[in-house]
Coordinates of C-alpha atoms (C1' of nucleotides) in Angstrom, one line a residue:
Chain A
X1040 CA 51.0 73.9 57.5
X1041 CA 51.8 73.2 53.6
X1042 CA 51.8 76.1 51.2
X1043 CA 48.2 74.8 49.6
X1044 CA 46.9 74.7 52.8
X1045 CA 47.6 77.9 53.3
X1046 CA 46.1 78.8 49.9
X1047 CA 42.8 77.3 50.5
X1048 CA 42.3 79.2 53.2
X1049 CA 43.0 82.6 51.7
X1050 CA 40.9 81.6 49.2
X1051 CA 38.4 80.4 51.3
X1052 CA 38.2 83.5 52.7
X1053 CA 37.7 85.3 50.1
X1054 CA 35.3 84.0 48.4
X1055 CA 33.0 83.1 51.6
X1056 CA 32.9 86.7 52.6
X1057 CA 31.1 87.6 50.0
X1058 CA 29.4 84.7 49.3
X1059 CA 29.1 82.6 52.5
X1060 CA 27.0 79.5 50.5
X1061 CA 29.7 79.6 47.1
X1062 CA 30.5 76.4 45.9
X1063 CA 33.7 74.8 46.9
X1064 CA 34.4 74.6 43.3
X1065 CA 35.2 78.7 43.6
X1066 CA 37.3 78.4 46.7
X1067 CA 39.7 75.5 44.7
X1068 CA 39.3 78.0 41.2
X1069 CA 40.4 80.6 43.3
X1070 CA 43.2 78.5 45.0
X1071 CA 44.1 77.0 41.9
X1072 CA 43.9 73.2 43.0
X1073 CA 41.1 71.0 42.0
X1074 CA 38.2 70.1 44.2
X1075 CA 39.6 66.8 44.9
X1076 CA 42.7 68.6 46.6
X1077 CA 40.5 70.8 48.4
X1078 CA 39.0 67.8 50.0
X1079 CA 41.9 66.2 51.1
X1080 CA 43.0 68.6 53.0
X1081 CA 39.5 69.6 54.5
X1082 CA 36.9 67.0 55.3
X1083 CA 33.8 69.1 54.5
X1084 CA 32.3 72.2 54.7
X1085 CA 32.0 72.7 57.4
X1086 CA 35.3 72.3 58.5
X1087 CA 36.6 74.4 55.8
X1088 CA 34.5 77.2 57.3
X1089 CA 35.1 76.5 60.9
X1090 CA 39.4 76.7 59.9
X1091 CA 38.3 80.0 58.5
X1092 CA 37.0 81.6 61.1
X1093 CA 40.0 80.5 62.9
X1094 CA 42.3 82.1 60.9
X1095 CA 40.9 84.9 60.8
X1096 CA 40.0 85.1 65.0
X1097 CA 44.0 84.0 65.6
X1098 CA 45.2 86.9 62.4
X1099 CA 42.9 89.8 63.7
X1100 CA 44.1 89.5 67.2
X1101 CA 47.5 89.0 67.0
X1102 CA 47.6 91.9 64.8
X1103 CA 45.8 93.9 67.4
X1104 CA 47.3 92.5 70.6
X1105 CA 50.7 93.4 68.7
X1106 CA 49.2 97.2 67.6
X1107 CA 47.7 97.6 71.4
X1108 CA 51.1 96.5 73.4
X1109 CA 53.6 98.6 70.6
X1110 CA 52.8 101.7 73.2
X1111 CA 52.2 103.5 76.2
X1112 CA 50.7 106.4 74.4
X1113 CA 47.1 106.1 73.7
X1114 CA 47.1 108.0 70.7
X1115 CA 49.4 106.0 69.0
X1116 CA 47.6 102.5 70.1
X1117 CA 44.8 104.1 68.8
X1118 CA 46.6 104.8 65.6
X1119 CA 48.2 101.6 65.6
X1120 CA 44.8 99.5 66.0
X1121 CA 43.4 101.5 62.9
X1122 CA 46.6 100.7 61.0
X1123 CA 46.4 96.8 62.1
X1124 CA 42.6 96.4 61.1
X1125 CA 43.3 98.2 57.5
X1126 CA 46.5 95.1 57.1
X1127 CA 43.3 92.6 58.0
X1128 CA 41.7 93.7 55.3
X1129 CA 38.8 92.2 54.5
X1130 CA 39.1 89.5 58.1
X1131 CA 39.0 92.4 60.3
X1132 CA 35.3 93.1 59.3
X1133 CA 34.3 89.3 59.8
X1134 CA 36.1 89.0 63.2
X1135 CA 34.5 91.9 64.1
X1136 CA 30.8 91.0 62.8
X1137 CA 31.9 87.6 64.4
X1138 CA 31.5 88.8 68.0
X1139 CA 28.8 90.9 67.4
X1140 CA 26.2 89.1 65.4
X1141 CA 23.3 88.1 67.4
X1142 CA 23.0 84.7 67.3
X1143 CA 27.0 84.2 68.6
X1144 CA 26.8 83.1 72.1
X1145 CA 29.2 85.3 73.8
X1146 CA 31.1 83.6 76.8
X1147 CA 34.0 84.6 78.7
X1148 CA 35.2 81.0 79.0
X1149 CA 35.6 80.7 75.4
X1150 CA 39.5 81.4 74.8
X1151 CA 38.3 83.6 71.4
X1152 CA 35.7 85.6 73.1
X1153 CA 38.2 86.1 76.2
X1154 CA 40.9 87.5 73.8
X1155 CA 38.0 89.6 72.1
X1156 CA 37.0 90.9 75.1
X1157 CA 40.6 91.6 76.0
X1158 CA 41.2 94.1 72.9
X1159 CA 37.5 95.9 73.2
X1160 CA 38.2 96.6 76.9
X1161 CA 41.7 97.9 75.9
X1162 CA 40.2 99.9 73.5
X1163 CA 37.3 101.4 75.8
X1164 CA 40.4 102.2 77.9
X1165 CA 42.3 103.9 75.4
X1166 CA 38.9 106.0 74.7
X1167 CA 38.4 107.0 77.8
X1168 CA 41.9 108.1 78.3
X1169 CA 41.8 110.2 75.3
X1170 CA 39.0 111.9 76.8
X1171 CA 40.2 112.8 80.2
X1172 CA 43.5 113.8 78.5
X1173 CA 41.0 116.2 75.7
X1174 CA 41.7 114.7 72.6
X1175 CA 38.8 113.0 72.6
X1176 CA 35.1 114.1 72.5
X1177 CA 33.2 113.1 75.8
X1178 CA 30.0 113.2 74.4
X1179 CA 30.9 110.1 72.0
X1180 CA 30.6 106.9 73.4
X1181 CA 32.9 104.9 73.2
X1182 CA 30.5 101.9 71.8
X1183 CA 29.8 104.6 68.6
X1184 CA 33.8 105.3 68.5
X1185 CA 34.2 101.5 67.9
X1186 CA 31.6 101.0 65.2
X1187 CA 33.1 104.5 63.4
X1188 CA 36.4 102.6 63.7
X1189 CA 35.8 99.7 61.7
X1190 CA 33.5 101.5 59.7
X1191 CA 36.8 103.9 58.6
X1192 CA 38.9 100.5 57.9
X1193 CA 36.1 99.1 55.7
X1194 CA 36.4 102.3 53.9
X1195 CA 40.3 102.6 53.7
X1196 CA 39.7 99.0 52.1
X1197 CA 37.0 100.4 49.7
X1198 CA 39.3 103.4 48.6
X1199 CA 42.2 100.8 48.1
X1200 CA 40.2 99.1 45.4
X1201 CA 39.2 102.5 43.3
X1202 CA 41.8 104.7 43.7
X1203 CA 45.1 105.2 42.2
X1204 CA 46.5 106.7 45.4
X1205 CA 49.4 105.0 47.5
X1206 CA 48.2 102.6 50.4
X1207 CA 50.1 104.6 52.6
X1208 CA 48.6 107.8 51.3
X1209 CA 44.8 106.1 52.1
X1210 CA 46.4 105.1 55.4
X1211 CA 47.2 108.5 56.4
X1212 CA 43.9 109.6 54.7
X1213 CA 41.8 107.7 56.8
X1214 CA 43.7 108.3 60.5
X1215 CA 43.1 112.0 59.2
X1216 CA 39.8 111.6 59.3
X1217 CA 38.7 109.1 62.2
X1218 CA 41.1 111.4 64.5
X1219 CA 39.2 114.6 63.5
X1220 CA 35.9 113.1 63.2
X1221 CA 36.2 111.9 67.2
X1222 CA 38.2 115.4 68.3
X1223 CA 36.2 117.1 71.0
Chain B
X24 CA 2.6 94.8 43.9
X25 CA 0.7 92.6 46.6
X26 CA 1.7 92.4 49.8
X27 CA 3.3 89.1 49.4
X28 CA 5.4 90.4 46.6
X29 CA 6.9 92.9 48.8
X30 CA 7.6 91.0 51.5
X31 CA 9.6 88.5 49.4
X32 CA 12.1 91.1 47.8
X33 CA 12.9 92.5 51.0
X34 CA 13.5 88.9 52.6
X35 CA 15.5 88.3 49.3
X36 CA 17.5 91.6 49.6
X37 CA 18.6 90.8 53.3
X38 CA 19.5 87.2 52.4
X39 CA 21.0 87.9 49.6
X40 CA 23.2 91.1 50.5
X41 CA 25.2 88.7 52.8
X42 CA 24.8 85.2 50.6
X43 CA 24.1 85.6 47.4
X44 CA 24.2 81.8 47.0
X45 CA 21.7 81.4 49.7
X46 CA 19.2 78.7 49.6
X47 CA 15.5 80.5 48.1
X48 CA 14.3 78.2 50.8
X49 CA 15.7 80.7 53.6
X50 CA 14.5 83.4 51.4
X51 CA 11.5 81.8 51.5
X52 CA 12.0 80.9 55.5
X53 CA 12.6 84.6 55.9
X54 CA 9.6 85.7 54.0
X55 CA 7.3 83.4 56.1
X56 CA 5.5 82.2 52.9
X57 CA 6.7 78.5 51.2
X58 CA 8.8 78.0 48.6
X59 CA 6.2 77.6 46.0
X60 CA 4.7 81.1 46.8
X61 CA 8.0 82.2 46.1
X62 CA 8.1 80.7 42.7
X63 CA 4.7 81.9 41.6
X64 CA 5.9 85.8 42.0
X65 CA 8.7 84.8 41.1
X66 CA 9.8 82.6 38.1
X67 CA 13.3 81.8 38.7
X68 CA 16.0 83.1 40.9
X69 CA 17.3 84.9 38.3
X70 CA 14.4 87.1 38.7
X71 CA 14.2 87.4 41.8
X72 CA 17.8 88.7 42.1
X73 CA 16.7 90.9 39.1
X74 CA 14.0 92.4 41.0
X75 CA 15.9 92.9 43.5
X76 CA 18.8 94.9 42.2
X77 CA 15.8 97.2 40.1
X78 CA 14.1 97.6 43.7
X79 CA 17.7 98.5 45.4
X80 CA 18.3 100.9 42.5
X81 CA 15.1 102.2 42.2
X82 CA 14.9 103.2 46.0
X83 CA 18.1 104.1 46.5
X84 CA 18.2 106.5 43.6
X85 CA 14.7 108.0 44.5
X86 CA 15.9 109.0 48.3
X87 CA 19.3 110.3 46.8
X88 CA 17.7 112.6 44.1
X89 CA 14.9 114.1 46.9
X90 CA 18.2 114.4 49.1
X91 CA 20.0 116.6 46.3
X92 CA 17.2 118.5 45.4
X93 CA 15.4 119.4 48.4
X94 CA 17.7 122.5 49.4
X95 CA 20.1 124.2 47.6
X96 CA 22.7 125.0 50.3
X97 CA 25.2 122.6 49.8
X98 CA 25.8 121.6 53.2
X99 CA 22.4 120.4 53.7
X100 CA 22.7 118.3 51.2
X101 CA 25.5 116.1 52.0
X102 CA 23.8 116.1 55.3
X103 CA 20.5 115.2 53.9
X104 CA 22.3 112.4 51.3
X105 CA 24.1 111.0 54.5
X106 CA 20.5 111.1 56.3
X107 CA 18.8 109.1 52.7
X108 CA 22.0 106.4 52.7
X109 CA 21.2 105.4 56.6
X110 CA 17.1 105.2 55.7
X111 CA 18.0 102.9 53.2
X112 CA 20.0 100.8 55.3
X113 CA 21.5 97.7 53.9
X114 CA 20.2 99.0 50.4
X115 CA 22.8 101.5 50.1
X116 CA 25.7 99.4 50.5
X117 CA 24.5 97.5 47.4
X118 CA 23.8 100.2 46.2
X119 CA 26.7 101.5 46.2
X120 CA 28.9 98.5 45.8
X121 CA 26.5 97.8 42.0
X122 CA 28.2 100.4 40.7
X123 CA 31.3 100.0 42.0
X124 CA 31.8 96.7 41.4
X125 CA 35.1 95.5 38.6
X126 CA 32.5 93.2 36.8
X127 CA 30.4 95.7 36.5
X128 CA 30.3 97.2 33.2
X129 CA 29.5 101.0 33.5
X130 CA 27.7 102.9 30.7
X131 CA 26.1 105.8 30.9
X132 CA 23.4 104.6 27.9
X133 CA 22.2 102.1 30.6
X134 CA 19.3 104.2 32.3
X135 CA 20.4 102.9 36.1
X136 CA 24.2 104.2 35.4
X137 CA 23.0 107.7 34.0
X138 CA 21.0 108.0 37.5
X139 CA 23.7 106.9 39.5
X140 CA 26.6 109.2 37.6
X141 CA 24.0 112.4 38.2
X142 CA 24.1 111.4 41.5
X143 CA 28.0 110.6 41.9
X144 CA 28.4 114.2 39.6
X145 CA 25.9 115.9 42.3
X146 CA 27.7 114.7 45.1
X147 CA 30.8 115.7 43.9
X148 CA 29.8 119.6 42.6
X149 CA 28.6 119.5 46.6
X150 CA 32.0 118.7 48.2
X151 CA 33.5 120.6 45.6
X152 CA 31.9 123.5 46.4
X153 CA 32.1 123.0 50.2
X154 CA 35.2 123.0 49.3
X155 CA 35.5 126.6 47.6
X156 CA 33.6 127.8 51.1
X157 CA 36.1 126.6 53.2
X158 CA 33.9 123.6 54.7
X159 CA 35.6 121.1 53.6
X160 CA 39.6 120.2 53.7
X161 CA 40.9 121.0 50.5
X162 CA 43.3 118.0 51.0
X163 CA 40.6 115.3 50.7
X164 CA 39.9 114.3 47.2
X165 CA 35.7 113.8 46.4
X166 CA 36.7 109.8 45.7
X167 CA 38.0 109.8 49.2
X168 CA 35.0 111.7 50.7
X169 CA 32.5 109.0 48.9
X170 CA 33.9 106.1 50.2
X171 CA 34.0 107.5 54.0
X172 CA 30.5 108.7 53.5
X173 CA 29.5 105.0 52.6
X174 CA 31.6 103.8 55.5
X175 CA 29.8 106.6 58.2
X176 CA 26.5 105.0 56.7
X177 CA 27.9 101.1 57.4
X178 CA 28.4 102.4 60.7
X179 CA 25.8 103.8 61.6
X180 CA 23.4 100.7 60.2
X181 CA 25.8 98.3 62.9
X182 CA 25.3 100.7 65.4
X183 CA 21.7 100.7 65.1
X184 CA 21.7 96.9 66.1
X185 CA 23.8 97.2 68.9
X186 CA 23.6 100.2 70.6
X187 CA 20.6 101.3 72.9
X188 CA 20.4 104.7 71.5
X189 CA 17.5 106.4 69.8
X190 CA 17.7 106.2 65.6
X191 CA 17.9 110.0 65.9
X192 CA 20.6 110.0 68.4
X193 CA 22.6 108.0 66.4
X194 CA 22.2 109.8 62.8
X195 CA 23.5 112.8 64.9
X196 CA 26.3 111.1 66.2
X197 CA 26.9 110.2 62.4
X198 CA 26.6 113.6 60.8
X199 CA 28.9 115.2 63.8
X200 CA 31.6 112.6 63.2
X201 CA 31.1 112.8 59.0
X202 CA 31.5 116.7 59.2
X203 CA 34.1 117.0 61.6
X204 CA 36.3 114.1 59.4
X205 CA 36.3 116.7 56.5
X206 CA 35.9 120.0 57.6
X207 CA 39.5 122.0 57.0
Chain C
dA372 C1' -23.2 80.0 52.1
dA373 C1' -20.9 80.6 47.7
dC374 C1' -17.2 82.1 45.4
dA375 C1' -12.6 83.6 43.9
dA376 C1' -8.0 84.5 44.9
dA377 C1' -4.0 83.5 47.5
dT378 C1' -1.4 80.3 49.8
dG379 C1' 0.0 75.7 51.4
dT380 C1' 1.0 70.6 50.8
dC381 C1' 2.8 66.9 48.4
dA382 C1' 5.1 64.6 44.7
dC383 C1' 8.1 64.7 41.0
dA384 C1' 11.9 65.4 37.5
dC385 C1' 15.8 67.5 36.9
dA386 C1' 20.3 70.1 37.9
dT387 C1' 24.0 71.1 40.8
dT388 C1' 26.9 70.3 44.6
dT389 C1' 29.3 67.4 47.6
dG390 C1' 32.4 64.0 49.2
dA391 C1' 35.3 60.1 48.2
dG392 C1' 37.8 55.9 45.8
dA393 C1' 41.2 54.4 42.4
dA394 C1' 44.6 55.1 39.2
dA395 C1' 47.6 58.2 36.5
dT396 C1' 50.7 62.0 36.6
dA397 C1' 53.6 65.6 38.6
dT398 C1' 56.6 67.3 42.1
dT399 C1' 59.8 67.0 45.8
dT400 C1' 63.3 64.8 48.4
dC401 C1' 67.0 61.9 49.3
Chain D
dG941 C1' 66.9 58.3 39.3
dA942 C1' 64.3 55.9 42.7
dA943 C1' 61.2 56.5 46.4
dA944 C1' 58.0 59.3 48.7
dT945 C1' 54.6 62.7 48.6
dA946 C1' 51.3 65.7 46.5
dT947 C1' 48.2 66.7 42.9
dT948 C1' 45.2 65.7 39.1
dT949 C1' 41.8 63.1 36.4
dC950 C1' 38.0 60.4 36.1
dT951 C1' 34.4 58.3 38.2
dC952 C1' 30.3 57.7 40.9
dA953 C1' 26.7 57.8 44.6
dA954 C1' 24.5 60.6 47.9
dA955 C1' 22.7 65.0 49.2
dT956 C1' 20.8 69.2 48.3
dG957 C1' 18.6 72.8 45.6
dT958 C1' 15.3 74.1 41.8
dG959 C1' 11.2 74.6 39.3
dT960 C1' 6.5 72.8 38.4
dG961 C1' 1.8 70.3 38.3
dA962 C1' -2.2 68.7 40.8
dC963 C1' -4.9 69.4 44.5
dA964 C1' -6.2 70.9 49.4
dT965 C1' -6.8 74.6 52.5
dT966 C1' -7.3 79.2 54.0
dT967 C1' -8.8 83.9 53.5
dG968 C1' -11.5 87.6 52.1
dT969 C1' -15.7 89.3 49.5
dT970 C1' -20.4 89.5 48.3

DNA sequence: AACAAATGTCACACATTTGAGAAATATTTC
DNA sequence: GAAATATTTCTCAAATGTGTGACATTTGTT
């Protein structure tokens, strides 16, 4: 894929995620290219958008796949999944709205939703193996633990924009408090 | 305000808080009335997004403020704020983000900014404090707090639409995980 | 039933956005 | 530095969105 390519698609998600209906004419400012370019390498809209989504499915997953198989201690995949969603940035919370909005037909045939399906079951897993082991609260479910999660990485992303701390000091920050927030 | 009236800013501040570029027709859509009622409450979409923001402020502010003042032990306030961001559901977030926001040009002569920084100074004196009583981790800086607090509220508006549990339930669940995040 | 107010239907002018062709210009590659 | 490739500029037609006037229909009130 060529370097603008690329760029258009960054900037396409960017500017979409905030403003799904933005005229292309953004996404190629943003990009720095000119409409015409944009249109070369994207037939329409629609296509743009569909690419986008893409990217940001095959991203999100391959930085959670990678986070999930770095270890065989559940605490640290846990860490490690937090960590990977906070590098999405800003694609972790579309992926994740992605699967759950209601009007996305969810199928296991579907390579995307299959792959989904594979990191929310290993993350129930890791749950439920923090809470026989104690270290996690029994009476959370693990469906609430998984909308605190991304609710903590949209957050970390938040703080990154308003404060003059150290990414890695928000990092830390925010493990802090999702660990203590789902001790028993 | 009619009926009608209502109806339409609330369609408009659903649409609009995930597309701000959406059609007024699917504002319209969303409001079940055509796009020419639309256009007789409303004179332009400049308005209407206008109205909007006043309406996000105006509600928003107004929950926050009976929130702050409707105890004066500390920790039933930040409980009772956290309880006011999740009634306000989406709201909040815009809320929020209005303020927030680079392009946004804060002054505290502008009426809207003056509420928002008593409430931002409020919430503050209240972690601070919590802080003095040895409820709250010393460690976390107030700017860190805020932006988790807005994230627990995120949260717990997606896990209204997906889980089965009770509202109540789930505003529990939030205020357990919230406190246990910054206690010491 | 008569009436007023609110809403809907249709038609229209106008603005913006979209997608693409053709030629000029810039950049990379050999 | 010539050829190949990528990008810009300018252009234009089609599609879509916006705001409004004139009039029909519905709804609620007396």
């Amino acid at each position: 894929m060529t370097d603008t390519k690329k760029r258009i698609i960054e900037s396409a998600i960017r500017i979409f995620n905030e403003d799904l209906s933005a005229p292309l004419q953004k996404v190629a400012d943003n990009a720095e290219v000119t409409r015409r370019t944009l249109h070369r390498y994207f037939k329409d809209r629609n296509e743009l958008v569909a690419v986008c989504k893409q990217a940001i499915e095959s991203s999100c997953k391959k930085a959670m796949i990678t986070a999930i198989q770095s270890s065989n201690d559940a605490l640290v995949q846990l860490e490690r999944m937090l960590y990977a969603g906070i590098d999405c940035g800003a694609k972790y919370s579309v992926f994740y709205k992605q699967h759950q909005s209601k009007d996305h037909k969810h199928t296991h045939h579907n390579k995307n939703c299959a792959d989904y399906d594979y990191i929310y079951n290993q993350f129930q897993r890791i749950i439920i193996e923090l809470q026989k082991e104690g270290k996690v609260n029994p009476a959370m479910s693990p469906e609430w633990i998984q909308v605190l999660h991304s609710g903590i990485i949209e957050s970390t992303i938040n703080a990154r924009e308003i404060t003059t701390k150290s990414f890695e000091e928000i990092k830390n920050l925010a493990w802090t408090s999702y660990i203590k927030a789902i001790a028993p």
